[in-house]
C-alpha cells in the first residue's frame, strides 16, 4: 500500500494539474481524493509540489542486442528508460542478426522477459536482413505480437518492394514505420546540407532527401490501404508534408519527432562534436521551430527518442568516422520539462498525450492514466529539483549525448509499475 | 599570444596573420642571401603524417623544417590502407608516446587534425583536411598577393572552379577577407553551392564575373578524382565555360590581371598552356613562397601547451549558469 499525498496529477486531457492524494493498493490505483485517510500499514510519501504522470512510452529505441552488446543491452537500455521515467519501449530491428524472422524476434522477447523490469516490445524488419530486396517472413513475427514493421536505419529503397510488403502485411493488422532518406541524395554523412556543412567541408544531406521519402511512403501507404508511421522527422517541409496528407484524411498516417530535433541545430556541431552526429541530421533553427509548432498542433502524434547508443571509443573518432546516433532515454523527460514545459511552451498534458498515451495507442496497448481502477504505471516528477547528467547518473551503457555533465531543471523521483517501485531517488 | 596548433584560418586573428606574413618576408630575404639553414628548431622533431598523397605540400613542409634545423620523420601511412578514424587514434597514441614536437597532417576527413591536436602535446599543423581547411596554402596565397599589392584592402579576387570540394577556396577566401580583400566565386551551379557565406559574391557566368572587375583570377584545381558523381558534363565543356582559354587569356593580359592556382594544374582544363608563360601568372611564386610561410608557421607555434578543448556550441554557451539554454 502506497499513499502519495498532495501530488499534482497530470492527464492528457487537461493542462490543469489536479492536486490530490493517490492511494495505490496491490498495484492498482484504489482511491484519489483530498486528505485521504491513511490506511494501516500504508507507506506515505509526501508528494507536495511534485507532478504525477502516467509512465512514458518510447516507440523508437535501439537496444543493440543481439550483436552489439558493447553499446547497450536489454538490461542497460531498459534501466536507462526507467531512469528517465519511461515504462515501456519498442525496439528497432537493426540488430545483428536483424530481427527479420520469428526466430530472432522470439529470442529477443524471451531475453527481455528475464532482463528487463519494463515491457519491451520489438518491431520487425520489412525485408530480410534489412536489405530492401526480399520480404521478411512477416506473418511469423505477427504471431509473436509484432505490430510495427520497419527497416529503420535505412529506407526500404525500392518502392515496389515496400508497396508489396504494405499490401501483404496490412491484412495482418500490422503497420509500417519509415526511416525517410533517399540514399543517393543523402550520401554517407549525417550532417544537414547548408551553411554549416559548407563551412565544415562535409558533404551534407539535404532536407529534400528526407522529404521525398516522407511523401513517397505516404503515397505508397495510400495506394496499399496501409498505415504508415513516419519516424524521427527533422525538417520543416517534412512536417508540412505530413500535415497536408493528414488534412486530406484519405490515408492513415502517424508521425513522431525526437527531442533532439526540437532542441539542436547543425550549428551545435561546432568543432566537429560527434555527439551531434545523427540521422536524420540536425537541421536549422527554422526547422526546430516548425517541428515544435507541428508537435503542438498535433501533426506529430508522438515523441520518441531514437535512443541510439554508441561506445565512447566509436564516438571519439573524427566526425566522418564516428557512427550516427544519440542516446535519449535517461534525458528525455527532464529535457522536455526544462526546455518546453518550464518555459511554458507546452503543458504536461502534451507530454502525457504525446509521450505516454499516443505511442501506446500506436502499438494497440492499453493506455495508463492516473485514475481510480487503473493499474499503477506512474512517475513522480519534481519540477523544482535539478538533474545533473553525469556519467554515473546515466544508466545507458553508452553516453553519447550533448547533455553529458549538463544540469537541467526537473527530476524523475519515483517510478511505479504495478506492485513494484522501479525507481526511487534517495532524496525522497 | 602563443598557439600550440594551426588547424584553420577561421580562428586566426588579424594580428597573427600579419605577424606570420611579416615573418615570412624575413625568412624569404634570408634565403635569397645564401643562408640555407638557421638553428631555430634545432633538436626538435617534425613528423609528417600524410594520409593523402601530396608531393608539393609535403616537400614544401620538409624543406621548411630542415631549413629551421629540425629533424624530419615521415610516418609511413601510405602503406597502411586503413585510414579510418579508429586506426588514426591508435597512431596518435603511438605518436604521443614518441614525444614528437610537431605533426604535419593531411587527411581526407575534415576535422581530423583537430582531433589529433586534442590528443597530443605536439603542435599540429593542418596540411589539408578533406574539403575543410588548408591554412598554410591560404597564408602563402595571401603572401603572394601582398607581394604584388602591399596594401591588399579593397582589391578583388575571383576564385574559379570547384568551390564545393575545395579546402583552398575556404581557407584562402576566409583569409583574404580578413585582410580586407573582396572575394567572389565563379563555377558551375553544382560546384558553387547557394549557401556559401553571404559575404562572398557568387557568379555562375564568366562574363558577369569579369564585369565585376577582379584584380586576381584564382583558378582551383578540378578534382577529377574526387567526383563520385558527375558535377559537369565533360572536361571540354568545363574548359570552354569556366576555363582560361586562349581568347580569355588575351583579355586578361589586356586588363593586366594576375593569375593564381594552388597546383598541380590540369592543363587544358582550368587553363590553356599559354597561361604558364604569362608574365602575371604567379603559380611558381606561390610554390616558392610556400617554404617561407611554412617556416614562419613552424617557428611561431609552441609545442607542449595544453590540449585544446573541443568547442561545441553548448560548451561556448556554458557561461557561469549551470543551466543550458540552446
Ligand atoms: Zn532511423
XYZ file of C-alpha atoms and ligand atoms in Angstrom:
755
model
C 0.000 0.000 0.000
C 1.325 3.366 -1.002
C -0.225 6.747 -0.353
C 1.050 9.706 -2.336
C -0.065 12.877 -0.636
C -0.775 16.133 -2.431
C 0.556 15.104 -5.822
C -0.351 17.264 -8.802
C -1.946 14.862 -11.260
C -1.284 15.272 -14.969
C -3.519 13.920 -17.700
C -3.609 14.076 -21.476
C -6.982 15.782 -21.405
C -6.305 18.897 -19.402
C -3.434 21.309 -18.889
C -4.615 21.825 -15.311
C -2.842 19.769 -12.672
C -5.262 18.493 -10.086
C -3.774 18.351 -6.594
C -4.808 15.179 -4.816
C -3.826 12.169 -2.736
C -3.424 8.902 -4.585
C -3.741 5.528 -2.909
C -2.161 2.543 -4.600
C -3.087 -0.913 -3.362
C -1.729 -4.129 -4.834
C -0.574 -2.435 -7.984
C -3.857 -0.643 -8.617
C -4.945 2.916 -8.073
C -7.640 2.428 -5.468
C -8.549 5.943 -4.498
C -7.943 9.546 -5.461
C -9.094 12.467 -3.350
C -8.052 15.200 -0.997
C -6.950 14.274 2.513
C -7.466 10.535 2.036
C -7.301 8.613 5.333
C -4.041 6.772 5.819
C -4.762 3.035 5.789
C -2.953 0.953 8.322
C 0.419 -0.283 7.130
C 0.494 2.096 4.174
C 3.693 3.817 3.207
C 3.120 7.555 2.921
C 5.095 9.735 0.541
C 4.788 13.475 0.686
C 4.449 14.380 -2.984
C 3.620 18.016 -2.434
C 4.713 20.166 -5.334
C 5.537 17.166 -7.484
C 3.743 16.133 -10.659
C 2.338 12.627 -11.004
C 2.311 11.378 -14.582
C 1.465 8.079 -16.212
C 4.646 6.251 -17.266
C 6.179 7.357 -20.556
C 6.422 5.006 -23.544
C 9.161 5.233 -26.146
C 8.240 3.765 -29.515
C 11.718 4.095 -31.025
C 14.750 2.734 -29.189
C 17.875 0.822 -30.163
C 18.883 -1.679 -27.509
C 21.616 -3.131 -29.732
C 21.007 -6.718 -28.672
C 21.720 -9.111 -30.225
C 25.020 -8.281 -31.827
C 26.206 -5.004 -30.368
C 26.071 -5.620 -26.628
C 29.158 -3.462 -26.140
C 26.913 -0.465 -26.915
C 23.788 -1.438 -24.991
C 21.947 -4.481 -23.708
C 18.295 -5.034 -22.980
C 19.154 -4.691 -19.298
C 21.087 -1.409 -19.529
C 18.685 0.021 -22.071
C 15.590 -0.691 -20.023
C 17.285 0.630 -16.868
C 18.051 3.850 -18.768
C 14.377 4.024 -19.656
C 13.308 3.607 -16.035
C 15.886 6.223 -15.027
C 14.108 8.646 -17.338
C 10.544 7.811 -16.267
C 9.770 5.518 -19.192
C 7.852 2.306 -18.523
C 7.659 0.699 -21.933
C 9.655 0.689 -25.188
C 9.648 -0.576 -28.753
C 12.994 -1.867 -30.004
C 14.145 -1.274 -33.566
C 15.176 -4.359 -35.551
C 18.597 -3.264 -36.869
C 20.467 -5.691 -34.671
C 22.839 -8.466 -35.748
C 21.228 -10.731 -36.740
C 18.443 -8.371 -37.749
C 15.004 -9.007 -36.277
C 13.569 -10.267 -39.528
C 12.112 -13.625 -38.510
C 10.036 -15.277 -35.826
C 13.190 -16.957 -34.510
C 15.170 -13.782 -33.862
C 12.135 -11.934 -32.523
C 11.301 -14.803 -30.169
C 14.850 -14.817 -28.796
C 14.766 -11.105 -28.076
C 11.366 -11.232 -26.413
C 12.441 -14.230 -24.352
C 15.563 -12.390 -23.205
C 13.603 -9.260 -22.455
C 11.348 -11.155 -20.070
C 14.323 -12.029 -17.860
C 16.404 -8.917 -18.336
C 14.014 -6.009 -18.267
C 11.820 -4.684 -15.492
C 9.561 -2.915 -18.004
C 7.728 -4.317 -21.027
C 9.963 -4.393 -24.085
C 8.284 -4.709 -27.474
C 10.052 -5.098 -30.732
C 9.411 -4.138 -34.297
C 10.278 -6.440 -37.164
C 12.082 -5.865 -40.440
C 10.199 -5.233 -43.663
C 12.817 -7.084 -45.673
C 15.234 -9.908 -44.947
C 18.340 -8.608 -43.238
C 17.071 -5.070 -43.969
C 18.494 -5.377 -47.455
C 15.410 -3.989 -49.160
C 15.127 -6.934 -51.520
C 13.123 -9.880 -50.228
C 10.178 -9.599 -47.870
C 10.834 -10.808 -44.349
C 8.571 -13.563 -43.014
C 6.110 -11.101 -41.676
C 3.290 -13.335 -40.532
C 5.577 -15.362 -38.298
C 6.551 -12.203 -36.437
C 2.931 -11.173 -36.103
C 2.341 -14.417 -34.256
C 4.722 -13.114 -31.585
C 2.913 -9.794 -31.245
C 4.964 -7.660 -33.624
C 2.850 -4.744 -34.878
C 5.426 -2.415 -36.379
C 7.462 -3.246 -39.478
C 10.467 -1.124 -40.343
C 13.930 -1.290 -41.878
C 14.915 1.595 -39.570
C 18.402 2.876 -40.068
C 17.718 2.679 -43.776
C 14.849 3.424 -46.079
C 13.348 0.451 -47.885
C 14.695 1.933 -51.054
C 12.791 0.052 -53.731
C 9.235 1.404 -53.710
C 7.910 -1.741 -55.378
C 9.219 -3.879 -52.525
C 7.696 -1.596 -49.915
C 4.369 -1.411 -51.723
C 4.133 -5.202 -51.889
C 5.063 -5.502 -48.216
C 2.336 -2.994 -47.362
C -0.259 -4.809 -49.428
C 0.719 -8.101 -47.844
C 1.106 -7.140 -44.192
C -1.826 -4.775 -43.890
C -4.072 -7.850 -43.998
C -2.419 -8.914 -40.734
C -3.209 -5.636 -38.968
C 0.403 -4.510 -38.968
C 1.729 -1.052 -39.792
C 4.892 0.382 -41.324
C 7.383 2.735 -39.745
C 9.569 4.638 -42.186
C 13.087 5.948 -41.813
C 12.996 8.531 -44.596
C 16.038 9.226 -46.698
C 16.955 8.866 -50.379
C 20.406 7.286 -50.074
C 21.628 8.645 -53.398
C 20.953 12.197 -52.206
C 21.871 11.821 -48.591
C 25.313 10.333 -49.011
C 27.084 8.750 -46.103
C 27.482 11.728 -43.771
C 24.935 12.732 -41.191
C 25.034 16.477 -41.465
C 22.455 18.830 -42.843
C 23.383 20.283 -46.216
C 23.691 24.021 -45.810
C 25.871 26.789 -44.455
C 27.307 24.549 -41.741
C 28.150 21.586 -43.992
C 29.899 24.004 -46.336
C 31.896 25.564 -43.504
C 32.887 22.173 -42.099
C 33.684 20.781 -45.524
C 31.462 17.749 -45.160
C 29.101 16.529 -47.827
C 25.699 17.330 -46.428
C 22.420 15.522 -46.601
C 19.752 17.885 -47.928
C 16.364 18.030 -46.238
C 14.751 17.099 -49.557
C 16.346 13.633 -49.272
C 14.079 13.094 -46.274
C 11.032 14.935 -47.595
C 10.861 12.929 -50.811
C 10.560 9.645 -48.909
C 8.046 11.044 -46.421
C 5.829 11.890 -49.348
C 6.626 8.689 -51.241
C 5.860 6.377 -48.353
C 2.587 8.089 -47.532
C 1.575 7.751 -51.188
C 2.521 4.085 -51.141
C 0.518 3.562 -47.946
C -2.458 5.266 -49.529
C -2.210 3.021 -52.573
C -1.928 -0.080 -50.389
C -4.529 0.962 -47.841
C -1.818 0.636 -45.208
C -0.984 2.608 -42.077
C 2.391 4.327 -42.267
C 4.207 5.872 -39.340
C 6.885 8.431 -40.220
C 9.873 8.185 -37.911
C 12.042 10.967 -36.465
C 11.034 13.845 -38.747
C 13.708 16.543 -38.851
C 12.625 19.111 -41.436
C 10.031 21.829 -41.747
C 8.826 20.689 -45.154
C 8.685 17.119 -43.879
C 6.338 18.278 -41.144
C 4.258 20.244 -43.652
C 4.055 17.257 -45.979
C 2.623 15.147 -43.159
C 0.231 17.930 -42.188
C -1.061 18.127 -45.750
C -1.594 14.392 -46.046
C -3.342 14.294 -42.686
C -5.651 17.117 -43.740
C -6.777 15.096 -46.773
C -7.890 12.297 -44.487
C -7.692 9.533 -47.070
C -4.642 7.739 -45.718
C -3.720 6.551 -42.251
C -0.515 8.331 -41.306
C 1.083 8.966 -37.931
C 4.426 10.587 -37.183
C 6.985 11.076 -34.453
C 9.506 13.740 -33.514
C 12.597 13.315 -31.342
C 13.601 15.752 -28.576
C 16.999 16.374 -30.175
C 15.408 17.533 -33.416
C 13.360 20.032 -31.426
C 16.375 21.257 -29.472
C 19.543 21.272 -31.531
C 20.631 22.627 -34.901
C 23.560 21.850 -37.182
C 25.384 24.796 -35.645
C 25.714 22.885 -32.397
C 28.165 20.554 -34.149
C 30.641 23.420 -33.743
C 34.096 21.943 -33.758
C 33.061 18.523 -35.150
C 31.382 17.342 -31.948
C 30.285 13.792 -32.753
C 27.623 13.844 -30.036
C 25.608 15.859 -32.545
C 26.043 13.363 -35.368
C 22.758 11.613 -36.006
C 20.475 10.513 -38.781
C 18.375 12.264 -39.898
C 20.755 15.111 -39.173
C 20.166 18.196 -37.088
C 18.934 20.939 -39.348
C 18.306 24.645 -38.823
C 16.528 26.810 -36.257
C 13.665 27.285 -38.724
C 13.248 23.517 -38.816
C 13.301 23.277 -34.986
C 10.653 25.996 -34.764
C 8.460 24.250 -37.322
C 8.801 20.886 -35.572
C 7.741 22.429 -32.272
C 4.773 24.031 -33.994
C 3.918 20.663 -35.540
C 4.137 18.940 -32.174
C 1.831 21.460 -30.536
C -0.608 21.316 -33.451
C -0.742 17.522 -33.347
C 0.940 16.888 -36.695
C 3.255 14.697 -34.666
C 1.335 12.049 -32.836
C 4.170 11.138 -30.588
C 7.564 11.950 -29.178
C 10.207 9.217 -29.453
C 13.903 9.447 -28.671
C 15.520 7.190 -31.294
C 17.789 6.208 -28.370
C 20.925 5.163 -30.259
C 23.851 4.259 -28.032
C 27.456 4.006 -29.239
C 30.591 3.335 -27.227
C 32.835 6.265 -26.252
C 35.582 4.715 -28.375
C 33.433 4.854 -31.503
C 32.234 8.396 -30.879
C 35.730 9.671 -30.021
C 36.748 9.385 -33.659
C 36.648 12.163 -36.194
C 33.235 13.289 -37.413
C 33.295 11.289 -40.645
C 34.323 8.021 -38.996
C 32.034 8.241 -35.961
C 28.687 6.429 -36.110
C 25.308 8.218 -36.130
C 23.214 8.397 -33.015
C 22.406 9.978 -29.709
C 21.146 8.389 -26.503
C 17.893 9.768 -25.180
C 16.172 7.634 -22.578
C 17.907 8.976 -19.457
C 17.408 12.565 -20.515
C 14.142 12.792 -22.492
C 11.583 13.680 -19.863
C 13.822 16.079 -17.937
C 14.853 17.851 -21.143
C 11.231 18.157 -22.290
C 10.454 19.738 -18.933
C 13.453 22.030 -18.897
C 13.136 23.400 -22.407
C 9.392 23.297 -23.018
C 7.171 22.747 -20.001
C 9.042 25.009 -17.568
C 9.224 27.968 -20.000
C 5.535 27.486 -20.835
C 5.896 26.381 -24.464
C 3.543 23.471 -23.849
C 1.931 21.826 -20.872
C 2.145 18.475 -19.111
C -0.983 17.415 -20.981
C 1.012 17.427 -24.210
C 3.810 15.387 -22.629
C 1.332 12.802 -21.353
C -0.564 12.644 -24.638
C 2.471 12.525 -26.927
C 4.935 10.553 -24.862
C 2.696 8.222 -22.868
C -0.740 7.751 -24.407
C -0.316 8.040 -28.187
C 2.729 5.790 -28.520
C 0.786 3.060 -26.690
C -2.248 3.633 -28.935
C 0.070 3.280 -31.937
C 1.082 -0.125 -30.578
C -2.535 -1.051 -29.679
C -1.630 -1.239 -25.994
C -3.777 -0.170 -23.044
C -3.189 3.444 -22.070
C -2.477 4.076 -18.397
C -3.767 7.148 -16.631
C -3.886 8.374 -13.044
C -7.477 7.312 -12.367
C -9.266 5.049 -9.933
C -9.284 1.447 -11.084
C -6.219 1.798 -13.325
C -3.230 -0.354 -12.665
C -0.349 1.636 -11.276
C 2.007 2.854 -14.023
C 3.219 6.229 -12.899
C 6.082 8.640 -12.493
C 6.548 11.255 -9.810
C 8.399 14.244 -11.202
C 9.911 17.082 -9.206
C 9.760 20.292 -11.230
C 11.869 22.288 -8.793
C 14.779 19.875 -8.372
C 17.601 19.583 -10.872
C 19.276 16.657 -12.592
C 22.945 16.635 -13.488
C 23.594 14.112 -16.223
C 26.902 12.774 -15.025
C 28.247 9.512 -16.377
C 27.358 7.876 -13.084
C 23.786 9.114 -13.321
C 23.214 7.619 -16.765
C 22.107 4.021 -16.823
C 22.603 3.543 -20.546
C 25.792 1.666 -21.331
C 26.786 4.473 -23.685
C 26.617 8.199 -23.020
C 26.753 9.756 -26.438
C 24.635 12.782 -25.681
C 25.324 16.504 -25.584
C 23.630 16.583 -22.179
C 26.590 14.870 -20.568
C 27.573 16.811 -17.415
C 24.801 19.315 -18.039
C 22.365 20.292 -15.321
C 18.717 20.651 -16.270
C 15.693 21.563 -14.257
C 13.461 18.680 -13.216
C 13.995 15.237 -11.747
C 12.345 11.833 -12.016
C 11.896 10.871 -8.356
C 9.777 7.766 -8.398
C 8.713 5.222 -11.000
C 5.984 2.752 -10.102
C 4.843 -0.137 -12.268
C 2.184 -2.435 -10.840
C 3.249 -3.652 -7.423
C 6.852 -2.630 -7.924
C 8.700 0.594 -7.261
C 11.147 0.536 -10.165
C 12.998 3.683 -9.174
C 13.236 5.766 -6.063
C 15.765 8.571 -5.844
C 17.441 8.514 -2.467
C 16.404 12.118 -1.858
C 12.816 11.060 -1.248
C 49.754 35.046 -27.645
C 51.237 31.579 -28.085
C 49.459 28.915 -30.057
C 50.020 25.189 -29.962
C 48.372 24.328 -33.261
C 47.464 25.733 -36.640
C 44.237 23.999 -37.600
C 42.295 26.573 -39.536
C 42.188 30.136 -40.778
C 38.784 30.854 -39.290
C 40.160 31.133 -35.735
C 43.271 33.200 -36.623
C 43.282 36.836 -35.563
C 44.266 39.520 -37.997
C 47.374 40.396 -35.942
C 48.531 36.793 -36.048
C 48.125 36.731 -39.805
C 50.071 39.973 -40.232
C 52.774 38.600 -37.954
C 53.119 35.395 -39.970
C 53.242 37.262 -43.275
C 55.930 39.614 -41.918
C 57.967 36.721 -40.537
C 57.696 35.016 -43.866
C 59.108 38.116 -45.547
C 62.160 37.952 -43.270
C 62.684 34.258 -43.937
C 62.395 34.795 -47.661
C 65.002 37.582 -47.542
C 67.341 35.410 -45.511
C 67.386 32.674 -48.102
C 67.943 34.912 -51.049
C 71.108 35.952 -49.191
C 72.562 32.447 -49.465
C 71.931 31.341 -45.868
C 70.495 27.851 -46.129
C 69.894 26.908 -42.515
C 69.155 28.592 -39.208
C 69.091 26.796 -35.860
C 65.598 27.900 -34.784
C 64.237 24.370 -34.341
C 67.462 22.558 -33.554
C 66.815 19.393 -31.569
C 63.127 19.457 -32.439
C 61.327 16.747 -34.368
C 58.753 17.228 -37.099
C 56.616 14.295 -38.069
C 54.937 14.185 -41.445
C 51.651 12.324 -41.372
C 50.238 12.348 -44.890
C 47.254 10.095 -45.428
C 46.711 11.664 -48.849
C 49.454 11.891 -51.415
C 50.842 15.377 -51.964
C 54.312 15.877 -53.348
C 54.060 19.644 -53.357
C 52.857 20.386 -49.828
C 54.847 17.513 -48.360
C 58.181 18.611 -49.779
C 57.467 22.259 -49.010
C 56.989 21.447 -45.321
C 60.005 19.181 -45.336
C 62.289 21.835 -46.812
C 60.908 24.447 -44.397
C 61.517 22.219 -41.373
C 65.050 21.338 -42.476
C 65.968 24.969 -43.040
C 64.990 25.539 -39.414
C 67.328 22.641 -38.462
C 64.531 20.334 -37.312
C 64.691 16.589 -37.674
C 62.036 15.376 -40.123
C 60.448 11.936 -39.963
C 57.939 10.508 -42.368
C 55.349 8.340 -40.735
C 54.618 5.588 -43.180
C 50.908 5.801 -43.725
C 50.999 5.303 -47.470
C 51.370 1.569 -46.974
C 48.559 1.224 -44.499
C 45.330 1.008 -46.399
C 43.417 1.606 -43.189
C 42.847 5.321 -42.897
C 39.697 5.267 -40.860
C 39.347 7.226 -37.644
C 39.857 4.229 -35.374
C 43.250 3.361 -36.752
C 44.258 7.015 -36.723
C 43.559 7.077 -32.991
C 45.936 4.210 -32.442
C 48.532 6.077 -34.470
C 48.008 9.147 -32.306
C 48.744 7.140 -29.177
C 51.978 5.966 -30.749
C 52.894 9.499 -31.754
C 52.193 10.851 -28.291
C 54.496 8.173 -26.871
C 57.202 9.285 -29.298
C 57.002 12.851 -27.932
C 57.369 14.431 -31.318
C 57.280 18.248 -31.271
C 55.389 18.957 -34.476
C 52.955 16.917 -36.503
C 52.100 17.998 -40.026
C 48.973 16.142 -41.021
C 46.946 15.727 -44.172
C 43.840 13.551 -44.248
C 40.699 13.302 -46.317
C 38.476 13.599 -43.236
C 37.559 17.137 -42.189
C 38.300 17.862 -38.546
C 40.796 15.027 -38.156
C 43.841 17.286 -37.494
C 41.820 18.909 -34.716
C 41.155 15.501 -33.236
C 44.893 14.746 -33.253
C 45.636 18.142 -31.710
C 43.283 17.420 -28.821
C 45.099 14.187 -28.008
C 48.767 15.139 -28.279
C 51.143 17.650 -26.758
C 52.730 18.151 -30.183
C 51.975 21.203 -32.282
C 49.667 20.060 -35.036
C 49.630 21.779 -38.409
C 46.738 21.072 -40.715
C 48.193 20.455 -44.162
C 44.731 19.921 -45.638
C 41.752 18.064 -44.175
C 39.227 16.995 -46.763
C 37.190 19.906 -48.045
C 37.644 21.795 -44.788
C 40.820 23.900 -44.499
C 44.362 24.266 -45.777
C 45.689 27.153 -43.709
C 49.300 27.281 -44.932
C 48.076 27.392 -48.520
C 45.900 30.373 -47.606
C 48.841 32.095 -45.935
C 51.122 31.568 -48.921
C 48.381 32.826 -51.234
C 47.959 35.965 -49.140
C 51.717 36.406 -49.015
C 51.958 36.106 -52.799
C 49.166 38.647 -53.264
C 50.763 41.033 -50.781
C 53.990 40.972 -52.792
C 52.021 42.489 -55.673
C 49.567 44.529 -53.606
C 51.365 45.708 -50.439
C 48.063 47.031 -49.124
C 45.539 44.484 -50.374
C 42.499 46.187 -48.879
C 39.802 46.661 -51.493
C 41.357 44.529 -54.215
C 39.163 41.880 -55.807
C 39.949 38.194 -56.105
C 37.824 35.933 -58.264
C 38.089 32.244 -57.333
C 37.013 29.964 -60.163
C 36.136 26.302 -60.072
C 35.129 23.514 -57.730
C 34.239 25.518 -54.634
C 32.229 22.677 -53.104
C 35.168 20.301 -52.666
C 37.905 22.874 -52.212
C 39.606 23.439 -48.888
C 41.752 26.023 -50.663
C 38.685 28.058 -51.560
C 37.502 28.013 -47.962
C 40.809 28.878 -46.305
C 42.047 31.364 -48.858
C 38.780 33.257 -49.127
C 38.465 33.450 -45.335
C 41.995 34.763 -45.002
C 41.719 37.260 -47.858
C 38.514 38.627 -46.386
C 40.258 39.086 -43.055
C 42.790 41.244 -44.919
C 40.044 43.366 -46.478
C 40.121 41.710 -49.897
C 36.835 41.311 -51.768
C 36.199 37.729 -52.847
C 33.855 36.244 -55.425
C 33.258 32.672 -56.559
C 32.610 31.503 -60.089
C 31.842 27.963 -61.131
C 29.174 25.511 -62.200
C 25.998 25.656 -60.126
C 26.646 22.093 -58.985
C 30.027 23.099 -57.552
C 29.267 26.566 -56.168
C 26.542 25.917 -53.601
C 23.891 28.548 -52.983
C 24.682 28.554 -49.265
C 28.289 29.795 -49.447
C 28.876 32.683 -46.998
C 26.874 35.771 -47.883
C 29.981 37.962 -47.760
C 31.212 36.259 -50.927
C 29.795 37.214 -54.324
C 28.637 34.240 -56.300
C 28.784 34.107 -60.102
C 27.866 31.325 -62.479
C 28.626 33.334 -65.612
C 32.194 34.141 -66.662
C 31.337 37.434 -68.408
C 29.387 38.683 -65.388
C 32.302 37.799 -63.131
C 34.710 39.718 -65.364
C 32.383 42.699 -65.333
C 32.885 42.695 -61.546
C 36.482 43.745 -62.447
C 38.704 41.394 -60.438
C 42.408 42.114 -59.886
C 43.362 38.470 -59.425
C 41.868 35.368 -61.019
C 42.443 32.342 -58.797
C 41.836 29.030 -60.540
C 41.121 25.952 -58.473
C 42.224 22.502 -59.446
C 39.334 20.459 -60.790
C 39.402 17.384 -58.559
C 38.549 14.943 -61.298
C 39.375 12.035 -58.991
C 37.041 13.294 -56.264
C 33.916 13.325 -58.387
C 31.899 10.417 -57.056
C 29.025 11.848 -59.045
C 29.183 13.906 -62.182
C 29.137 17.644 -61.460
C 29.614 18.808 -65.042
C 29.123 17.063 -68.357
C 32.678 16.968 -69.709
C 36.155 18.378 -69.232
C 35.893 20.001 -72.657
C 32.711 21.798 -71.693
C 34.240 22.838 -68.371
C 37.238 24.387 -70.105
C 35.011 26.221 -72.549
C 32.656 27.610 -69.891
C 34.885 28.158 -66.836
C 38.476 27.738 -68.021
C 41.024 30.323 -69.123
C 41.004 29.755 -72.860
C 43.373 31.469 -75.295
C 40.751 34.111 -76.065
C 40.131 34.786 -72.403
C 43.868 34.969 -71.709
C 44.154 37.772 -74.240
C 41.531 39.749 -72.378
C 43.212 39.016 -69.045
C 46.521 40.228 -70.445
C 44.865 43.422 -71.731
C 43.427 44.067 -68.303
C 46.684 43.191 -66.543
C 45.100 40.674 -64.180
C 47.166 38.280 -62.096
C 46.537 34.537 -62.315
C 46.988 32.108 -59.433
C 46.479 28.357 -58.980
C 47.294 26.132 -55.980
C 48.585 23.360 -58.239
C 49.018 20.864 -59.586
C 47.475 22.270 -62.762
C 45.258 20.267 -65.099
C 46.412 21.816 -68.351
C 43.659 22.214 -70.866
C 41.065 22.091 -68.095
C 41.440 25.053 -65.740
C 43.765 26.873 -68.104
C 45.369 26.679 -71.522
C 49.123 26.072 -71.835
C 49.848 29.688 -72.703
C 48.884 30.810 -69.186
C 52.073 29.241 -67.841
C 54.144 31.734 -69.858
C 52.007 34.745 -68.993
C 54.160 37.273 -67.116
C 51.497 37.879 -64.469
C 50.973 34.219 -63.742
C 52.004 33.732 -60.085
C 51.876 29.940 -59.870
C 55.630 29.462 -59.374
C 55.719 32.381 -56.904
C 53.132 30.511 -54.849
C 55.280 27.385 -54.726
C 58.352 29.362 -53.738
C 56.534 31.334 -51.057
C 55.169 28.117 -49.573
C 58.530 27.396 -47.972
C 58.978 30.693 -46.129
C 55.360 30.675 -44.946
C 55.747 27.171 -43.538
C 58.976 28.202 -41.824
C 57.157 31.127 -40.255
C 54.395 28.815 -39.031
C 56.755 26.191 -37.591
C 58.803 28.901 -35.897
C 55.692 30.540 -34.452
C 53.887 27.569 -32.897
C 54.691 26.465 -29.366
C 54.572 22.719 -28.755
C 53.779 21.248 -25.367
C 50.953 23.559 -24.446
C 47.625 22.437 -23.109
C 45.412 20.239 -25.230
C 42.836 22.434 -26.905
C 39.255 21.669 -25.930
C 36.669 20.687 -28.443
C 34.426 23.675 -28.846
C 30.833 22.712 -29.157
C 28.093 25.261 -29.262
C 26.914 24.075 -25.880
C 30.391 24.475 -24.383
C 30.550 28.013 -25.707
C 27.150 28.778 -24.237
C 28.152 27.474 -20.833
C 28.803 30.794 -19.198
C 28.519 30.778 -15.433
C 24.989 29.470 -15.248
C 24.678 25.758 -14.683
C 21.573 25.616 -16.835
C 21.930 25.051 -20.506
C 19.805 27.087 -22.872
C 20.018 26.278 -26.560
Zn 16.004 5.823 -38.121
